[in-house]
Amino acid sequence: MLTRFFKKREGAAAPQAHAAAPSQADAKAARAKQADDARAEWLPRVQAARGDDAALLLITQTAPLWELKLAAVEALDGEESLKQAERELRTQDSRVHRVAKKRWAAAVAQREARTGAQGVIEDATQLLAETPLPANRLVAIDRAWQALDASLLTPDQLAQFTALREQLNSVLREEGEAQQRLLQEEQLRLAEQARQAEADEAARLAALAAEPPAAEPEPAPEAVAEVAPPPPPKIVLSPEQRAQLDSVLGLAEAALADGQLGDMQQRLQDVDNAFEALKGISISDKLRARHQALHAERARLKGWQQWGGARALDSLVDEAEALARVTLAAADPEATKPPKLRLKPHADSIQALRARWKEIDRLGAPSNQALWHRFDAALHTAYQPVAAQQAALKAQRQENLQAREALLATLDAVPVGDTAPDNPAEHWKEPLRALNQFQLAWRQLGPLEHTVPSAAKKALLQRLNASVERIEAPLNEARRVAQAEREHLVARAEALVQELARNPATRDAPQRVRELQAEWQQHARSLPLARAVEGALWARFRAATDAVFAQREAAFSARDAELAANLAEREALIARLTAIDLDSTPVAEMQRALGEADRAWRQVVEVPRAAVKSLDTRFSQARAALAQAVAESAQKRWQAQCDHLLAKLTLCEEREAAGEAGDLADRWAALDALPAAWEKPLAQRWSQAPTPGPLAATACDDLLLQLEAALDLPASGESQAARRDLKLRALKDALEGRAAQTQDPVAQRAQWFA
């Protein structure tokens, strides 16, 4: 019923901020800039003030941002500084106050733990000097150390106590070993006595058996002697009974050897019960000796226990009186440096002393009335400041109770009115304000469990529930209706998300989102919901609206990414063309690159409009340069082949004209090879024996005319008539059916070369 929904009206402010006007966005940006400027100005101050608690406390009061105050609080080191910060920040930001309170509590816990650890270390040091070690005080020291939080102690304290505990364990082990040796020696002595007694008894019985029976005197005839009845036969232990006795005696002796006095007491009781059950049966002296030895050792240990208990009681009285002296010294107004009492550890010490007295008394330690009166009087004196504090706390709790009752009376006076008003915003404004003020004032009075008397807590809670229920019941009903309306808005927003997922091209999605936000803002102003409910619904609504914008943004981003990828592909294609070295790259490779570029460029892809013209221009330029290089390279290659052909023809003519010459073969070998169709007839001509003279003049002229016609070369004025005559002869031969079979152009060129 006591919810924390009405602290602030942030749940309604959040939707309003999300649908804010441009002016609000500008104001938000201005506030963000101011916050950044404040951080830039104050963070160096916080760093410079580290180690100076006074400067850090000043920053916690004057810093403009809560995170700066939080940084200053986290930099504080002293307990008093943290305590002061916790008190001063109670009325400020709750986040900073929580951190300050938590750090102060941690500092107090650390100090108390380290002080308690130091006291335990001092007790252990004093105990180390005592001989023999009191077992009860050692147990109390272990319990006190285990009650401390080891994470709050210093490494020196941990190491010091560990060393002391090892020393105490060593001393205790030595004392136990010495006591064990004494016990074993005593057991051996008793066992030896039992064996000796058994041997003596056996010798006596053997001697009696060896003596001859004495002659019985003859009875006088006149006297009749009375004969005594024979004694009853002795009942001896059976093997099973002997084994049972030996077993229980062994268990008791083992418990005694292990130092388990409680277990030994129980085992000894079992031994007594076993001996009692065998009453009337002859038991060997050896078993009886072991039984008596166990009782003797128990009596000795009981004496030691009583002696240790008496010393423990004396030690408790001394501690109680020392505690009383410290209490009186702290309350002395004339003392120059009175000790400062920490009341909670002080009260815990008093309670621990009383608990230790009860435990020692339960163990059977002897005590007297005078010792108890000294102990009780000392603790009563030591408890006086604690009692005074308890009385002050009782008065404070009574005042707190009266303040809470006054708040409840004020809340009960608030009118509620109609549960279904026409104007919910105006109707619930005053009850909400009163309820918020009540909740704030109630929280400022502290937690109910520790600030009011226990006897009045139940009735106060009942009245609190009734007073708050009177306002919250109709308010919750109105909020239920408002919550249903908000959930309907959330459902509409989520449906819009699904619709946009099915059809990303929905154009009116932003307008519909703005309309939903306006409706939400209107509902939030009319009646705010509980803070948790408002926050949950607002989170769902905002997630849905953000998803709408995110989907649109994702669609735009995907399109931009696709355009960017296409642009990158075009740029890479142009870069590959421009990266080709036109001077050294083979023509075949340039032709292949040119074909691949043409095929890739002909593929239809979409690129940003602003880059289309530039891409086309750059590609055309790069392609034109590469095509021109391919064409020029082909022309150069053809010219080079023609030069080599002319050189070989010239060598053939020189060889045919001059015969075999010394350097003609070397010059022929130095020339590059020609295409196979050209190289083969030239090689045949070169391999033939040189014959002087070229072709006949008529044959040579006809050959030249054929070459000019085949290569479609323009004819000179002198050769036009001869070419015309050649064509007429060819036409005549064709009409008369005497035309030669058409030769392959390559073979015809080879014939020309030959």
PDB file of N, CA and C in Angstrom, residues 538-614:
ATOM      1  N   TRP A 538       5.415   4.089 -20.576  1.00  0.00           N
ATOM      2  CA  TRP A 538       6.146   5.058 -21.390  1.00  0.00           C
ATOM      3  C   TRP A 538       7.332   4.399 -22.097  1.00  0.00           C
ATOM      4  N   ALA A 539       7.986   3.457 -21.418  1.00  0.00           N
ATOM      5  CA  ALA A 539       9.098   2.761 -22.057  1.00  0.00           C
ATOM      6  C   ALA A 539       8.618   1.966 -23.270  1.00  0.00           C
ATOM      7  N   ARG A 540       7.464   1.290 -23.136  1.00  0.00           N
ATOM      8  CA  ARG A 540       6.925   0.544 -24.281  1.00  0.00           C
ATOM      9  C   ARG A 540       6.519   1.491 -25.412  1.00  0.00           C
ATOM     10  N   PHE A 541       5.844   2.610 -25.049  1.00  0.00           N
ATOM     11  CA  PHE A 541       5.399   3.556 -26.072  1.00  0.00           C
ATOM     12  C   PHE A 541       6.598   4.183 -26.778  1.00  0.00           C
ATOM     13  N   ARG A 542       7.573   4.583 -25.997  1.00  0.00           N
ATOM     14  CA  ARG A 542       8.742   5.214 -26.609  1.00  0.00           C
ATOM     15  C   ARG A 542       9.531   4.216 -27.458  1.00  0.00           C
ATOM     16  N   ALA A 543       9.603   2.956 -27.002  1.00  0.00           N
ATOM     17  CA  ALA A 543      10.287   1.945 -27.807  1.00  0.00           C
ATOM     18  C   ALA A 543       9.585   1.750 -29.147  1.00  0.00           C
ATOM     19  N   ALA A 544       8.228   1.769 -29.119  1.00  0.00           N
ATOM     20  CA  ALA A 544       7.486   1.599 -30.373  1.00  0.00           C
ATOM     21  C   ALA A 544       7.704   2.790 -31.306  1.00  0.00           C
ATOM     22  N   THR A 545       7.597   4.014 -30.762  1.00  0.00           N
ATOM     23  CA  THR A 545       7.798   5.191 -31.619  1.00  0.00           C
ATOM     24  C   THR A 545       9.231   5.270 -32.126  1.00  0.00           C
ATOM     25  N   ASP A 546      10.170   4.940 -31.257  1.00  0.00           N
ATOM     26  CA  ASP A 546      11.561   4.927 -31.713  1.00  0.00           C
ATOM     27  C   ASP A 546      11.779   3.866 -32.784  1.00  0.00           C
ATOM     28  N   ALA A 547      11.057   2.743 -32.665  1.00  0.00           N
ATOM     29  CA  ALA A 547      11.197   1.689 -33.673  1.00  0.00           C
ATOM     30  C   ALA A 547      10.697   2.157 -35.034  1.00  0.00           C
ATOM     31  N   VAL A 548       9.626   2.983 -35.033  1.00  0.00           N
ATOM     32  CA  VAL A 548       9.121   3.513 -36.306  1.00  0.00           C
ATOM     33  C   VAL A 548      10.197   4.351 -36.985  1.00  0.00           C
ATOM     34  N   PHE A 549      10.764   5.290 -36.217  1.00  0.00           N
ATOM     35  CA  PHE A 549      11.802   6.136 -36.801  1.00  0.00           C
ATOM     36  C   PHE A 549      13.049   5.323 -37.135  1.00  0.00           C
ATOM     37  N   ALA A 550      13.330   4.301 -36.316  1.00  0.00           N
ATOM     38  CA  ALA A 550      14.505   3.478 -36.587  1.00  0.00           C
ATOM     39  C   ALA A 550      14.335   2.691 -37.881  1.00  0.00           C
ATOM     40  N   GLN A 551      13.116   2.178 -38.121  1.00  0.00           N
ATOM     41  CA  GLN A 551      12.884   1.442 -39.366  1.00  0.00           C
ATOM     42  C   GLN A 551      13.020   2.352 -40.582  1.00  0.00           C
ATOM     43  N   ARG A 552      12.468   3.571 -40.466  1.00  0.00           N
ATOM     44  CA  ARG A 552      12.631   4.508 -41.589  1.00  0.00           C
ATOM     45  C   ARG A 552      14.101   4.862 -41.771  1.00  0.00           C
ATOM     46  N   GLU A 553      14.762   5.084 -40.683  1.00  0.00           N
ATOM     47  CA  GLU A 553      16.177   5.413 -40.787  1.00  0.00           C
ATOM     48  C   GLU A 553      16.972   4.239 -41.358  1.00  0.00           C
ATOM     49  N   ALA A 554      16.568   3.004 -40.961  1.00  0.00           N
ATOM     50  CA  ALA A 554      17.254   1.825 -41.496  1.00  0.00           C
ATOM     51  C   ALA A 554      17.031   1.700 -43.001  1.00  0.00           C
ATOM     52  N   ALA A 555      15.788   1.990 -43.454  1.00  0.00           N
ATOM     53  CA  ALA A 555      15.519   1.924 -44.895  1.00  0.00           C
ATOM     54  C   ALA A 555      16.364   2.948 -45.652  1.00  0.00           C
ATOM     55  N   PHE A 556      16.393   4.185 -45.103  1.00  0.00           N
ATOM     56  CA  PHE A 556      17.221   5.210 -45.743  1.00  0.00           C
ATOM     57  C   PHE A 556      18.700   4.820 -45.712  1.00  0.00           C
ATOM     58  N   SER A 557      19.117   4.283 -44.593  1.00  0.00           N
ATOM     59  CA  SER A 557      20.525   3.899 -44.478  1.00  0.00           C
ATOM     60  C   SER A 557      20.869   2.773 -45.440  1.00  0.00           C
ATOM     61  N   ALA A 558      19.932   1.805 -45.589  1.00  0.00           N
ATOM     62  CA  ALA A 558      20.190   0.706 -46.524  1.00  0.00           C
ATOM     63  C   ALA A 558      20.303   1.223 -47.956  1.00  0.00           C
ATOM     64  N   ARG A 559      19.405   2.175 -48.314  1.00  0.00           N
ATOM     65  CA  ARG A 559      19.474   2.738 -49.673  1.00  0.00           C
ATOM     66  C   ARG A 559      20.781   3.512 -49.852  1.00  0.00           C
ATOM     67  N   ASP A 560      21.145   4.303 -48.838  1.00  0.00           N
ATOM     68  CA  ASP A 560      22.403   5.045 -48.933  1.00  0.00           C
ATOM     69  C   ASP A 560      23.589   4.092 -49.031  1.00  0.00           C
ATOM     70  N   ALA A 561      23.523   2.987 -48.264  1.00  0.00           N
ATOM     71  CA  ALA A 561      24.620   2.024 -48.318  1.00  0.00           C
ATOM     72  C   ALA A 561      24.711   1.371 -49.693  1.00  0.00           C
ATOM     73  N   GLU A 562      23.544   1.061 -50.283  1.00  0.00           N
ATOM     74  CA  GLU A 562      23.547   0.460 -51.617  1.00  0.00           C
ATOM     75  C   GLU A 562      24.114   1.432 -52.645  1.00  0.00           C
ATOM     76  N   LEU A 563      23.678   2.708 -52.571  1.00  0.00           N
ATOM     77  CA  LEU A 563      24.214   3.705 -53.504  1.00  0.00           C
ATOM     78  C   LEU A 563      25.712   3.883 -53.308  1.00  0.00           C
ATOM     79  N   ALA A 564      26.133   3.888 -52.040  1.00  0.00           N
ATOM     80  CA  ALA A 564      27.560   4.052 -51.770  1.00  0.00           C
ATOM     81  C   ALA A 564      28.355   2.864 -52.301  1.00  0.00           C
ATOM     82  N   ALA A 565      27.790   1.635 -52.155  1.00  0.00           N
ATOM     83  CA  ALA A 565      28.486   0.456 -52.676  1.00  0.00           C
ATOM     84  C   ALA A 565      28.583   0.509 -54.199  1.00  0.00           C
ATOM     85  N   ASN A 566      27.485   0.901 -54.849  1.00  0.00           N
ATOM     86  CA  ASN A 566      27.526   1.022 -56.314  1.00  0.00           C
ATOM     87  C   ASN A 566      28.527   2.088 -56.746  1.00  0.00           C
ATOM     88  N   LEU A 567      28.520   3.208 -56.024  1.00  0.00           N
ATOM     89  CA  LEU A 567      29.481   4.264 -56.345  1.00  0.00           C
ATOM     90  C   LEU A 567      30.911   3.766 -56.165  1.00  0.00           C
ATOM     91  N   ALA A 568      31.133   2.993 -55.091  1.00  0.00           N
ATOM     92  CA  ALA A 568      32.475   2.464 -54.861  1.00  0.00           C
ATOM     93  C   ALA A 568      32.888   1.501 -55.971  1.00  0.00           C
ATOM     94  N   GLU A 569      31.929   0.683 -56.460  1.00  0.00           N
ATOM     95  CA  GLU A 569      32.246  -0.225 -57.569  1.00  0.00           C
ATOM     96  C   GLU A 569      32.614   0.558 -58.822  1.00  0.00           C
ATOM     97  N   ARG A 570      31.840   1.620 -59.126  1.00  0.00           N
ATOM     98  CA  ARG A 570      32.160   2.442 -60.303  1.00  0.00           C
ATOM     99  C   ARG A 570      33.526   3.107 -60.142  1.00  0.00           C
ATOM    100  N   GLU A 571      33.763   3.632 -58.946  1.00  0.00           N
ATOM    101  CA  GLU A 571      35.055   4.277 -58.705  1.00  0.00           C
ATOM    102  C   GLU A 571      36.195   3.270 -58.851  1.00  0.00           C
ATOM    103  N   ALA A 572      35.984   2.042 -58.320  1.00  0.00           N
ATOM    104  CA  ALA A 572      37.025   1.023 -58.440  1.00  0.00           C
ATOM    105  C   ALA A 572      37.261   0.644 -59.901  1.00  0.00           C
ATOM    106  N   LEU A 573      36.173   0.575 -60.701  1.00  0.00           N
ATOM    107  CA  LEU A 573      36.311   0.249 -62.120  1.00  0.00           C
ATOM    108  C   LEU A 573      37.130   1.316 -62.843  1.00  0.00           C
ATOM    109  N   ILE A 574      36.810   2.586 -62.563  1.00  0.00           N
ATOM    110  CA  ILE A 574      37.571   3.677 -63.192  1.00  0.00           C
ATOM    111  C   ILE A 574      39.017   3.650 -62.715  1.00  0.00           C
ATOM    112  N   ALA A 575      39.209   3.345 -61.413  1.00  0.00           N
ATOM    113  CA  ALA A 575      40.573   3.309 -60.881  1.00  0.00           C
ATOM    114  C   ALA A 575      41.387   2.197 -61.536  1.00  0.00           C
ATOM    115  N   ARG A 576      40.753   1.037 -61.805  1.00  0.00           N
ATOM    116  CA  ARG A 576      41.485  -0.047 -62.479  1.00  0.00           C
ATOM    117  C   ARG A 576      41.896   0.358 -63.896  1.00  0.00           C
ATOM    118  N   LEU A 577      41.015   1.089 -64.594  1.00  0.00           N
ATOM    119  CA  LEU A 577      41.368   1.528 -65.949  1.00  0.00           C
ATOM    120  C   LEU A 577      42.507   2.539 -65.921  1.00  0.00           C
ATOM    121  N   THR A 578      42.415   3.492 -65.004  1.00  0.00           N
ATOM    122  CA  THR A 578      43.452   4.529 -64.952  1.00  0.00           C
ATOM    123  C   THR A 578      44.768   4.005 -64.407  1.00  0.00           C
ATOM    124  N   ALA A 579      44.729   2.859 -63.670  1.00  0.00           N
ATOM    125  CA  ALA A 579      45.964   2.326 -63.098  1.00  0.00           C
ATOM    126  C   ALA A 579      46.777   1.516 -64.105  1.00  0.00           C
ATOM    127  N   ILE A 580      46.215   1.221 -65.282  1.00  0.00           N
ATOM    128  CA  ILE A 580      46.947   0.423 -66.279  1.00  0.00           C
ATOM    129  C   ILE A 580      48.060   1.268 -66.883  1.00  0.00           C
ATOM    130  N   ASP A 581      49.279   0.701 -66.904  1.00  0.00           N
ATOM    131  CA  ASP A 581      50.422   1.389 -67.519  1.00  0.00           C
ATOM    132  C   ASP A 581      50.332   1.202 -69.036  1.00  0.00           C
ATOM    133  N   LEU A 582      50.047   2.287 -69.759  1.00  0.00           N
ATOM    134  CA  LEU A 582      49.818   2.210 -71.203  1.00  0.00           C
ATOM    135  C   LEU A 582      51.087   1.908 -71.976  1.00  0.00           C
ATOM    136  N   ASP A 583      52.238   2.139 -71.367  1.00  0.00           N
ATOM    137  CA  ASP A 583      53.501   1.936 -72.086  1.00  0.00           C
ATOM    138  C   ASP A 583      54.025   0.514 -71.947  1.00  0.00           C
ATOM    139  N   SER A 584      53.835  -0.126 -70.771  1.00  0.00           N
ATOM    140  CA  SER A 584      54.452  -1.436 -70.534  1.00  0.00           C
ATOM    141  C   SER A 584      53.457  -2.587 -70.515  1.00  0.00           C
ATOM    142  N   THR A 585      52.160  -2.331 -70.397  1.00  0.00           N
ATOM    143  CA  THR A 585      51.177  -3.411 -70.325  1.00  0.00           C
ATOM    144  C   THR A 585      50.989  -4.027 -71.704  1.00  0.00           C
ATOM    145  N   PRO A 586      50.961  -5.363 -71.782  1.00  0.00           N
ATOM    146  CA  PRO A 586      50.733  -6.004 -73.094  1.00  0.00           C
ATOM    147  C   PRO A 586      49.373  -5.612 -73.666  1.00  0.00           C
ATOM    148  N   VAL A 587      49.312  -5.646 -74.992  1.00  0.00           N
ATOM    149  CA  VAL A 587      48.085  -5.235 -75.665  1.00  0.00           C
ATOM    150  C   VAL A 587      46.940  -6.178 -75.327  1.00  0.00           C
ATOM    151  N   ALA A 588      47.253  -7.496 -75.242  1.00  0.00           N
ATOM    152  CA  ALA A 588      46.189  -8.467 -74.938  1.00  0.00           C
ATOM    153  C   ALA A 588      45.570  -8.187 -73.570  1.00  0.00           C
ATOM    154  N   GLU A 589      46.437  -7.866 -72.619  1.00  0.00           N
ATOM    155  CA  GLU A 589      45.910  -7.570 -71.275  1.00  0.00           C
ATOM    156  C   GLU A 589      45.087  -6.293 -71.294  1.00  0.00           C
ATOM    157  N   MET A 590      45.522  -5.281 -72.053  1.00  0.00           N
ATOM    158  CA  MET A 590      44.742  -4.049 -72.142  1.00  0.00           C
ATOM    159  C   MET A 590      43.413  -4.305 -72.828  1.00  0.00           C
ATOM    160  N   GLN A 591      43.411  -5.139 -73.862  1.00  0.00           N
ATOM    161  CA  GLN A 591      42.152  -5.451 -74.537  1.00  0.00           C
ATOM    162  C   GLN A 591      41.200  -6.203 -73.606  1.00  0.00           C
ATOM    163  N   ARG A 592      41.766  -7.156 -72.818  1.00  0.00           N
ATOM    164  CA  ARG A 592      40.915  -7.885 -71.869  1.00  0.00           C
ATOM    165  C   ARG A 592      40.338  -6.937 -70.821  1.00  0.00           C
ATOM    166  N   ALA A 593      41.171  -6.030 -70.294  1.00  0.00           N
ATOM    167  CA  ALA A 593      40.684  -5.070 -69.306  1.00  0.00           C
ATOM    168  C   ALA A 593      39.621  -4.158 -69.903  1.00  0.00           C
ATOM    169  N   LEU A 594      39.809  -3.787 -71.173  1.00  0.00           N
ATOM    170  CA  LEU A 594      38.829  -2.923 -71.824  1.00  0.00           C
ATOM    171  C   LEU A 594      37.493  -3.649 -71.995  1.00  0.00           C
ATOM    172  N   GLY A 595      37.532  -4.939 -72.365  1.00  0.00           N
ATOM    173  CA  GLY A 595      36.285  -5.699 -72.511  1.00  0.00           C
ATOM    174  C   GLY A 595      35.577  -5.894 -71.175  1.00  0.00           C
ATOM    175  N   GLU A 596      36.343  -6.221 -70.126  1.00  0.00           N
ATOM    176  CA  GLU A 596      35.725  -6.394 -68.806  1.00  0.00           C
ATOM    177  C   GLU A 596      35.101  -5.093 -68.324  1.00  0.00           C
ATOM    178  N   ALA A 597      35.780  -3.973 -68.543  1.00  0.00           N
ATOM    179  CA  ALA A 597      35.236  -2.685 -68.119  1.00  0.00           C
ATOM    180  C   ALA A 597      33.946  -2.362 -68.863  1.00  0.00           C
ATOM    181  N   ASP A 598      33.912  -2.652 -70.162  1.00  0.00           N
ATOM    182  CA  ASP A 598      32.686  -2.383 -70.923  1.00  0.00           C
ATOM    183  C   ASP A 598      31.522  -3.230 -70.416  1.00  0.00           C
ATOM    184  N   ARG A 599      31.790  -4.528 -70.135  1.00  0.00           N
ATOM    185  CA  ARG A 599      30.709  -5.387 -69.633  1.00  0.00           C
ATOM    186  C   ARG A 599      30.224  -4.925 -68.258  1.00  0.00           C
ATOM    187  N   ALA A 600      31.150  -4.547 -67.391  1.00  0.00           N
ATOM    188  CA  ALA A 600      30.751  -4.095 -66.054  1.00  0.00           C
ATOM    189  C   ALA A 600      30.004  -2.768 -66.113  1.00  0.00           C
ATOM    190  N   TRP A 601      30.420  -1.886 -66.996  1.00  0.00           N
ATOM    191  CA  TRP A 601      29.771  -0.570 -67.057  1.00  0.00           C
ATOM    192  C   TRP A 601      28.370  -0.668 -67.666  1.00  0.00           C
ATOM    193  N   ARG A 602      28.170  -1.647 -68.543  1.00  0.00           N
ATOM    194  CA  ARG A 602      26.849  -1.783 -69.159  1.00  0.00           C
ATOM    195  C   ARG A 602      25.799  -2.301 -68.173  1.00  0.00           C
ATOM    196  N   GLN A 603      26.217  -2.891 -67.034  1.00  0.00           N
ATOM    197  CA  GLN A 603      25.255  -3.339 -66.028  1.00  0.00           C
ATOM    198  C   GLN A 603      24.571  -2.128 -65.396  1.00  0.00           C
ATOM    199  N   VAL A 604      23.263  -2.208 -65.266  1.00  0.00           N
ATOM    200  CA  VAL A 604      22.475  -1.076 -64.766  1.00  0.00           C
ATOM    201  C   VAL A 604      22.521  -1.087 -63.238  1.00  0.00           C
ATOM    202  N   VAL A 605      23.138  -0.093 -62.658  1.00  0.00           N
ATOM    203  CA  VAL A 605      23.171   0.089 -61.201  1.00  0.00           C
ATOM    204  C   VAL A 605      22.814   1.541 -60.905  1.00  0.00           C
ATOM    205  N   GLU A 606      22.316   1.753 -59.675  1.00  0.00           N
ATOM    206  CA  GLU A 606      21.897   3.093 -59.271  1.00  0.00           C
ATOM    207  C   GLU A 606      22.978   3.700 -58.395  1.00  0.00           C
ATOM    208  N   VAL A 607      23.360   4.909 -58.737  1.00  0.00           N
ATOM    209  CA  VAL A 607      24.368   5.645 -57.973  1.00  0.00           C
ATOM    210  C   VAL A 607      23.778   7.003 -57.615  1.00  0.00           C
ATOM    211  N   PRO A 608      24.385   7.710 -56.669  1.00  0.00           N
ATOM    212  CA  PRO A 608      23.885   9.049 -56.345  1.00  0.00           C
ATOM    213  C   PRO A 608      23.826   9.941 -57.580  1.00  0.00           C
ATOM    214  N   ARG A 609      22.737  10.706 -57.645  1.00  0.00           N
ATOM    215  CA  ARG A 609      22.535  11.536 -58.836  1.00  0.00           C
ATOM    216  C   ARG A 609      23.665  12.530 -59.034  1.00  0.00           C
ATOM    217  N   ALA A 610      24.176  13.051 -57.957  1.00  0.00           N
ATOM    218  CA  ALA A 610      25.212  14.073 -58.083  1.00  0.00           C
ATOM    219  C   ALA A 610      26.492  13.524 -58.702  1.00  0.00           C
ATOM    220  N   ALA A 611      26.681  12.189 -58.656  1.00  0.00           N
ATOM    221  CA  ALA A 611      27.928  11.618 -59.149  1.00  0.00           C
ATOM    222  C   ALA A 611      27.799  10.987 -60.524  1.00  0.00           C
ATOM    223  N   VAL A 612      26.591  10.968 -61.112  1.00  0.00           N
ATOM    224  CA  VAL A 612      26.394  10.266 -62.386  1.00  0.00           C
ATOM    225  C   VAL A 612      27.218  10.913 -63.495  1.00  0.00           C
ATOM    226  N   LYS A 613      27.078  12.218 -63.655  1.00  0.00           N
ATOM    227  CA  LYS A 613      27.764  12.913 -64.752  1.00  0.00           C
ATOM    228  C   LYS A 613      29.269  12.802 -64.606  1.00  0.00           C
ATOM    229  N   SER A 614      29.757  12.997 -63.399  1.00  0.00           N
ATOM    230  CA  SER A 614      31.204  12.914 -63.185  1.00  0.00           C
ATOM    231  C   SER A 614      31.730  11.518 -63.482  1.00  0.00           C
TER     232      SER A 614
END
